[in-house]
Amino acid sequence: MIKIPRIVPWTSPEEFQQVRQWLYAESPNLREIGVKRVKAWSSRGKVPHAIVSTAAFVEASLRDDFRYGKITNHELRLLYSMVFIRFVNGMVDPVQQGTFALSIASIAVKLNMPLWFVEMRHAGTHEHLPSLQILRNGCRQALQWLNENYWLSQKPLHSTQIGKIRSLILQYKELRKEDINGTNNRDPSRKVVGKIMELVSEEYISESIIPILLEPGFLVPMSKKKRALAQDLSLSPESKKIWSVMLQVFDKEWSTFGNELILGILEVINTDGDDIKSDLNNQEIQTAPQTSSSYLITLAAWIKHIIYTHYNGKSFTNLDVNNILEFCLRKPNTNTQLILQMMMEYDEELKTSVRSFVNYIDKKLHSEDVIHNIEDIPKITEEDMNAEIIKLQFELDKANKLMMDPSNSSSVISENDNTLSSNEESAWKMYARDEWKACALGCLPDGQVPCLDLPLELDGPSTVIPSNM
Amino acid sequence: MGRRRKKQKTTASTVDSKNENLEDFNANDQKTVDISTSDNEKGVIPTSENRELSSRENSPVSALSMRGKMDVAAFSDFDVEDDSEGIGRITDNEGKLEFQEELNENAYESQTRKKSEKSETLDSFVVSRFNPSSSNVVCYGRKDDKFDLCLIAMKHGESISFQGGVLVASIFGDSVIMGYRLRGVSSESSSENCIQVDLDSSLKFYPVFSPKTHSLLVIESAEKQETICKISHSGIIACSTTKSIINKLLPTINLVREGYDTILALRDISWCGIQGIERVTSCFNNIFSGNLANYDKKDYEIKQSRCDFFNIKGFYPIFEAAPGITALKIPHSWENSTNQLVADTLDFNLPPISIISGHKNMGKSTFSRYLVNNLLNICPKVAYIESDVGQSEFTPCGLVSLNILSSPILGPPFTHLQQPYRSYFIGHNSPRDDPDYYLDCLRELITVYRRDIACGPEYGMYGDEQIRVPLIINTHGWSKGMGYDLYLDIIDFAKPTHIFQFYSTTIINQNLPPLPEYIISPTNQEPPKVSFVETINTSGPSNKYSASDRRLLTLFSYFYSTSATAVKQENVKWWAFDQPLIRQVPWCLDWRKGLTKGIFMLSGEVPLSQLLYALNGSIVGLIGDIDNSYTSEQVDKEMKESREQGSQIQIPNYFPCPDFSPPSPTEYTCLGLAIIRSIDPTSHTFHILTPLPSSALFKTNAIVKGTLELPVWLMLDHTKNSSLGVCGVQWKRAPYMSIEAGEGVGNAAQKIRRNIKRRGQKSNI
């Protein structure tokens, strides 16, 4: 099932938290930066109303604190009132879903908003303009209310929380051990799982839960005796019993859990393995510290178990097999090869399409073991080249899989235009095709959003805070 | 309590009578004829008699048109705000007939409760009046060739309505599609028994697109009309192979014996790639593919085989009414008004200027297409000024433009986007933030028309005669408040010769007020001819797809179009939906060299230090000088100035409005839209995705940012079914996207709703 994300104006959750810190900072300069950033966000659209209101309150209070520009009390009252009115209206309006309008007071109760905000708004709209004292008071309280009801409820990830999660998972493990040995009572362990889920939202699984699970002592038992065997990659039954309950609950709750887990494991496994390409050039094999082979084997065994349950339909039905496949094909080494083989066992279709490629990697892997000098580099035979072609064809076919008509017409995608005079003087150039990698919109090809800050001095002197502050 | 029960009773009866009346309304044209003949050209506002007419019957149109934005908010994920209405609520508290209002209320309640029932009403007009058989449909049989062609022979009165897309050429006799008359290239000579196409003559195929998002188009056989001049328009020219194939098939049609009046050649157009648009987002599924899925299983084979007669990929003629589709039926009032305009065009000295106005969703765009096609029957080119920023005909939203049309418009806007002769970037879906700039741009467009185009020698016809290019101006649907004032201003400086004003007999409050005196009888010039045009029944597909859906379709179509679209190259993809935008290789624009003028920010007050945060991943307009007189010396001078600023990152010149004025319409023209997909500040580069050819790109000297939002669909990879993220990046690390539902109060961005009522409030929608 494809989830469509919603659009937000920030580039990352870190930027979001950063702006929150700015808006609630002590220093007025930082608050001003926060206000400026929210203005940039506003031109993108789709800014949550709570953020717009917070920035408006902060801006009004800055103007009030410093009175820069000699603003009169009356003007300040108008300013504050307007912010208040828009704040309350913006909170209340989305709740008006029915045909007829509900009273604003009733909606405020639903939203847990102090009723006197509504009175203030009413006064500002219809009656005498409220006094400056009460407006200042209201502004302060509104900022606090917004902090509690919006900003803090975004479930950010504090380091303390990770500690809590770890202790909860340990608690779960102990309880499960008791269950297996003693009374088969699953309730306490399920409750603990429930508590874990309350602390973490789906977006943060791969930062919080998965790294903990991959530490030695969790999915991979501490004692080497209990770890998986290399021959058949089978997990000890005890491991399976301990963890399957939690894994299944997580899988049901978060559809991306299975994929995140496997990708997390793959990343750990592959820091040890190397790409074939780099092998031919340098002969150093980098080993990641603290990863003994039994640890890695156990992790691989877990993948095998998960894939097994996926193909049997028992659980982990949301596994995105294509994604895993793509990952393995991009990083061919012993471990991913193992996984490919595992997947091939279960999926016939996969077997036929991937077999030649797997053979190719096999060959490469074995040949690299004996490279000592250049003369020993195996010559690439025609068969190998064919296999390479098959691999490329496979990639091409994957990309074409969903195309409706493989018609004999070719697509003319501005090929002619691109080669038009891009001399050195021209400001327009196509991005070099061999350096280009597909990436999310907003990111550079390396997958990162660059630092988009421009120097603050460009804005000129502040219009809100006098320069002697 | 008691009142409630009473409401429910009335509701039930309303629903029943609603269905009956819908059938009547469709089949029976009489009402429309009566009303139009009571018009005279000086303009008659709907009289009290008409008003009574509407309140007497339980007007189905009002019930169905009153879906408002409520349903869309509840059932669609997209932005609800329809900006063309401008600020403020429609306060229609002026005294309306009381029971009209209660009727509307009831109908509204019943309609929202029984939404499914609406979509089940069937339009009988959508069925093709044509029986395909081996005698009147002849196909080119070679399946391996992938060359679909068939000949259709029709008699007068027959018509084929279809879904999908097809190329049409007229071989013999006349046929009409959407008002455009296709004339046969060959004529029956009395000596021979069969027709042949002259291999030297030019046979043109015209693309016709008919998706479910709009009313389906109908190919009709028409009476032959003698023409004075033979006007040719650009289309896809048939090669000699095609012509010889047609000639081989022609003898199998027994023209004389069967009495056929029209022969058409159809070819498939599925190679153009437009069907790919269905995959970008799931809500446009199957808009081009046939409706076969809706048929009962047991009739499936019969229906299938009827389509198979034609054997053209992507062409699905309709032989049975199905829910959710309607065909375009041109009312008589439209024909009358249009014929009047055509006659005037031939008579007048100067080409006529026509303005089409009315509330939104009345059929203005459809009518304008119909008008253009009719004018193209007598003129080689027609000029079209689009002033509806939210729903443009030939450009994506956010632009006002002057377009020169030289080929018929046979399909919805997103299938025929073209580069305008001149356009300006307004940056929003409505002009309400800067109406003065909007009017300035429109004024300039009209000036350009008068000066360069109206009787320009470069548009000269064959021979010495100067060609006259008539102008059609389409206005926005904002008919109240500021919108109405803008409309009057436009009339004032356009000085049209014909005004077509839409009206509805059923929803009175949507009708424009009578035109003021100074327009109807101006002191120094010919008064314009005002005709009132009835709105077409807007139930059906146009209700299911809102204005924001159409904007999406246009944006998708714009950003995925290839270079072949402009020249209408054959057998080459016109739209490349198979490569999602995030995978496309972008242009790199060095802003030190390329943006000699700078960056304009049309709204909001983004401080310069935050500029890149506003621009990254957003839609912008590219503008350039009108005349390329910007010399290189000036370029060097500007660059030197910026270098002396001494900052580490050289900043482009920045012009936030309203501190600075927006790009002047007399100096700059908008070249097109682009997406800044990423920014590399260290190398001063914008990475840009745009369908514009490089010849246009190199003219760019400034970028303008408005408030056009980039739809999330363009940021995703629709060819892959990845649930984990995009391009291998998890959702969490992808900028501007979040899969979290969002917690906390006030989490949603502001959505504007204008149809909310208070209990006891007398209001109409």
mmCIF file of N, CA and C in Angstrom, chain A residues 413-415 417-419 428-439 441 443-445, chain B residues 559-561 576 578-589 674-678 685-692 697 727:
data_model
loop_
_atom_site.group_PDB
_atom_site.id
_atom_site.type_symbol
_atom_site.label_atom_id
_atom_site.label_comp_id
_atom_site.label_asym_id
_atom_site.label_seq_id
_atom_site.Cartn_x
_atom_site.Cartn_y
_atom_site.Cartn_z
ATOM 1 N N ILE A 413 13.372 13.016 -25.847
ATOM 2 C CA ILE A 413 13.398 13.868 -24.668
ATOM 3 C C ILE A 413 14.486 14.893 -24.833
ATOM 4 N N SER A 414 14.204 15.869 -25.585
ATOM 5 C CA SER A 414 15.081 17.032 -25.723
ATOM 6 C C SER A 414 16.527 16.654 -25.947
ATOM 7 N N GLU A 415 16.754 15.576 -26.626
ATOM 8 C CA GLU A 415 18.153 15.208 -26.880
ATOM 9 C C GLU A 415 18.816 16.275 -27.708
ATOM 10 N N ASP A 417 18.049 19.350 -28.018
ATOM 11 C CA ASP A 417 18.219 20.636 -27.356
ATOM 12 C C ASP A 417 19.408 20.636 -26.422
ATOM 13 N N ASN A 418 19.647 19.500 -25.808
ATOM 14 C CA ASN A 418 20.714 19.512 -24.811
ATOM 15 C C ASN A 418 22.067 19.752 -25.415
ATOM 16 N N THR A 419 22.218 19.309 -26.661
ATOM 17 C CA THR A 419 23.560 19.464 -27.223
ATOM 18 C C THR A 419 23.762 20.839 -27.832
ATOM 19 N N TRP A 428 23.464 28.301 -18.900
ATOM 20 C CA TRP A 428 22.635 27.105 -18.834
ATOM 21 C C TRP A 428 23.422 25.901 -19.325
ATOM 22 N N LYS A 429 23.509 24.911 -18.489
ATOM 23 C CA LYS A 429 24.174 23.675 -18.918
ATOM 24 C C LYS A 429 23.346 22.531 -18.392
ATOM 25 N N MET A 430 23.368 21.422 -19.113
ATOM 26 C CA MET A 430 22.730 20.230 -18.556
ATOM 27 C C MET A 430 23.655 19.654 -17.487
ATOM 28 N N TYR A 431 23.089 19.084 -16.503
ATOM 29 C CA TYR A 431 23.879 18.393 -15.495
ATOM 30 C C TYR A 431 24.568 17.205 -16.155
ATOM 31 N N ALA A 432 25.801 16.997 -15.846
ATOM 32 C CA ALA A 432 26.552 15.903 -16.480
ATOM 33 C C ALA A 432 25.863 14.577 -16.219
ATOM 34 N N ARG A 433 25.533 13.882 -17.287
ATOM 35 C CA ARG A 433 24.729 12.674 -17.123
ATOM 36 C C ARG A 433 25.401 11.605 -16.300
ATOM 37 N N ASP A 434 26.714 11.496 -16.430
ATOM 38 C CA ASP A 434 27.356 10.405 -15.691
ATOM 39 C C ASP A 434 27.479 10.733 -14.212
ATOM 40 N N GLU A 435 27.317 11.989 -13.868
ATOM 41 C CA GLU A 435 27.379 12.312 -12.444
ATOM 42 C C GLU A 435 26.005 12.373 -11.818
ATOM 43 N N TRP A 436 24.991 12.307 -12.650
ATOM 44 C CA TRP A 436 23.644 12.520 -12.131
ATOM 45 C C TRP A 436 23.095 11.238 -11.527
ATOM 46 N N LYS A 437 22.521 11.379 -10.354
ATOM 47 C CA LYS A 437 21.813 10.244 -9.761
ATOM 48 C C LYS A 437 20.433 10.726 -9.380
ATOM 49 N N ALA A 438 19.445 9.857 -9.560
ATOM 50 C CA ALA A 438 18.102 10.270 -9.186
ATOM 51 C C ALA A 438 18.049 10.520 -7.688
ATOM 52 N N CYS A 439 17.423 11.595 -7.303
ATOM 53 C CA CYS A 439 17.332 11.905 -5.886
ATOM 54 C C CYS A 439 16.031 12.653 -5.626
ATOM 55 N N LEU A 441 13.302 15.381 -4.653
ATOM 56 C CA LEU A 441 13.225 16.785 -5.009
ATOM 57 C C LEU A 441 13.631 17.626 -3.819
ATOM 58 N N CYS A 443 16.795 17.731 -2.858
ATOM 59 C CA CYS A 443 18.136 17.262 -2.503
ATOM 60 C C CYS A 443 19.052 17.342 -3.700
ATOM 61 N N LEU A 444 20.322 17.423 -3.390
ATOM 62 C CA LEU A 444 21.326 17.259 -4.427
ATOM 63 C C LEU A 444 21.526 15.762 -4.673
ATOM 64 N N PRO A 445 22.228 15.397 -5.751
ATOM 65 C CA PRO A 445 22.367 13.961 -6.041
ATOM 66 C C PRO A 445 22.972 13.142 -4.913
ATOM 67 N N PHE B 559 4.599 19.676 -17.312
ATOM 68 C CA PHE B 559 5.963 19.317 -16.959
ATOM 69 C C PHE B 559 6.436 18.033 -17.591
ATOM 70 N N TYR B 560 5.494 17.221 -18.074
ATOM 71 C CA TYR B 560 5.935 15.994 -18.709
ATOM 72 C C TYR B 560 5.911 16.061 -20.218
ATOM 73 N N SER B 561 5.651 17.234 -20.783
ATOM 74 C CA SER B 561 5.583 17.273 -22.249
ATOM 75 C C SER B 561 6.987 17.299 -22.821
ATOM 76 N N ALA B 576 6.136 12.375 -21.800
ATOM 77 C CA ALA B 576 7.029 11.297 -21.350
ATOM 78 C C ALA B 576 6.750 11.000 -19.885
ATOM 79 N N ASP B 578 6.784 8.228 -18.472
ATOM 80 C CA ASP B 578 7.480 7.066 -17.940
ATOM 81 C C ASP B 578 8.708 7.452 -17.152
ATOM 82 N N GLN B 579 9.173 8.681 -17.334
ATOM 83 C CA GLN B 579 10.315 9.071 -16.523
ATOM 84 C C GLN B 579 9.887 10.127 -15.522
ATOM 85 N N PRO B 580 9.732 9.734 -14.249
ATOM 86 C CA PRO B 580 9.268 10.722 -13.271
ATOM 87 C C PRO B 580 10.254 11.871 -13.119
ATOM 88 N N LEU B 581 9.740 12.991 -12.710
ATOM 89 C CA LEU B 581 10.547 14.208 -12.655
ATOM 90 C C LEU B 581 11.787 14.058 -11.795
ATOM 91 N N ILE B 582 11.668 13.303 -10.696
ATOM 92 C CA ILE B 582 12.819 13.244 -9.804
ATOM 93 C C ILE B 582 13.981 12.477 -10.410
ATOM 94 N N ARG B 583 13.693 11.742 -11.491
ATOM 95 C CA ARG B 583 14.799 11.031 -12.128
ATOM 96 C C ARG B 583 15.392 11.800 -13.293
ATOM 97 N N GLN B 584 14.705 12.841 -13.727
ATOM 98 C CA GLN B 584 15.176 13.537 -14.916
ATOM 99 C C GLN B 584 16.418 14.347 -14.617
ATOM 100 N N VAL B 585 17.293 14.406 -15.602
ATOM 101 C CA VAL B 585 18.511 15.188 -15.453
ATOM 102 C C VAL B 585 18.144 16.664 -15.580
ATOM 103 N N PRO B 586 18.493 17.481 -14.619
ATOM 104 C CA PRO B 586 18.056 18.878 -14.668
ATOM 105 C C PRO B 586 19.040 19.761 -15.426
ATOM 106 N N TRP B 587 18.588 20.965 -15.717
ATOM 107 C CA TRP B 587 19.457 22.014 -16.212
ATOM 108 C C TRP B 587 20.179 22.634 -15.007
ATOM 109 N N CYS B 588 21.374 23.097 -15.240
ATOM 110 C CA CYS B 588 22.078 23.836 -14.203
ATOM 111 C C CYS B 588 22.132 25.292 -14.622
ATOM 112 N N LEU B 589 21.629 26.150 -13.798
ATOM 113 C CA LEU B 589 21.655 27.569 -14.121
ATOM 114 C C LEU B 589 22.557 28.279 -13.136
ATOM 115 N N ALA B 674 8.981 26.635 -14.508
ATOM 116 C CA ALA B 674 10.068 25.702 -14.245
ATOM 117 C C ALA B 674 9.982 25.272 -12.791
ATOM 118 N N ILE B 675 10.606 24.158 -12.485
ATOM 119 C CA ILE B 675 10.703 23.720 -11.102
ATOM 120 C C ILE B 675 12.164 23.813 -10.700
ATOM 121 N N ILE B 676 12.438 24.545 -9.621
ATOM 122 C CA ILE B 676 13.805 24.546 -9.083
ATOM 123 C C ILE B 676 13.884 23.310 -8.218
ATOM 124 N N ARG B 677 14.488 22.258 -8.745
ATOM 125 C CA ARG B 677 14.423 21.005 -8.015
ATOM 126 C C ARG B 677 15.459 20.936 -6.903
ATOM 127 N N SER B 678 16.561 21.663 -7.006
ATOM 128 C CA SER B 678 17.514 21.751 -5.901
ATOM 129 C C SER B 678 18.437 22.931 -6.165
ATOM 130 N N THR B 685 24.360 27.539 -8.276
ATOM 131 C CA THR B 685 23.567 26.901 -9.326
ATOM 132 C C THR B 685 22.175 26.578 -8.859
ATOM 133 N N PHE B 686 21.227 26.842 -9.729
ATOM 134 C CA PHE B 686 19.895 26.310 -9.552
ATOM 135 C C PHE B 686 19.788 25.095 -10.462
ATOM 136 N N HIS B 687 19.256 24.019 -9.953
ATOM 137 C CA HIS B 687 18.978 22.866 -10.802
ATOM 138 C C HIS B 687 17.524 22.944 -11.211
ATOM 139 N N ILE B 688 17.304 23.004 -12.503
ATOM 140 C CA ILE B 688 15.969 23.373 -12.989
ATOM 141 C C ILE B 688 15.403 22.303 -13.898
ATOM 142 N N LEU B 689 14.129 21.996 -13.689
ATOM 143 C CA LEU B 689 13.409 21.090 -14.576
ATOM 144 C C LEU B 689 12.372 21.909 -15.322
ATOM 145 N N THR B 690 12.393 21.821 -16.623
ATOM 146 C CA THR B 690 11.422 22.598 -17.384
ATOM 147 C C THR B 690 11.232 21.963 -18.743
ATOM 148 N N PRO B 691 10.030 22.052 -19.306
ATOM 149 C CA PRO B 691 9.850 21.488 -20.643
ATOM 150 C C PRO B 691 10.260 22.444 -21.760
ATOM 151 N N LEU B 692 10.698 23.640 -21.398
ATOM 152 C CA LEU B 692 11.022 24.621 -22.433
ATOM 153 C C LEU B 692 12.253 24.187 -23.231
ATOM 154 N N LEU B 697 15.137 28.949 -23.102
ATOM 155 C CA LEU B 697 15.831 29.047 -21.822
ATOM 156 C C LEU B 697 16.933 30.079 -21.851
ATOM 157 N N CYS B 727 13.273 7.406 -4.211
ATOM 158 C CA CYS B 727 14.639 7.330 -4.708
ATOM 159 C C CYS B 727 15.578 6.727 -3.687
#
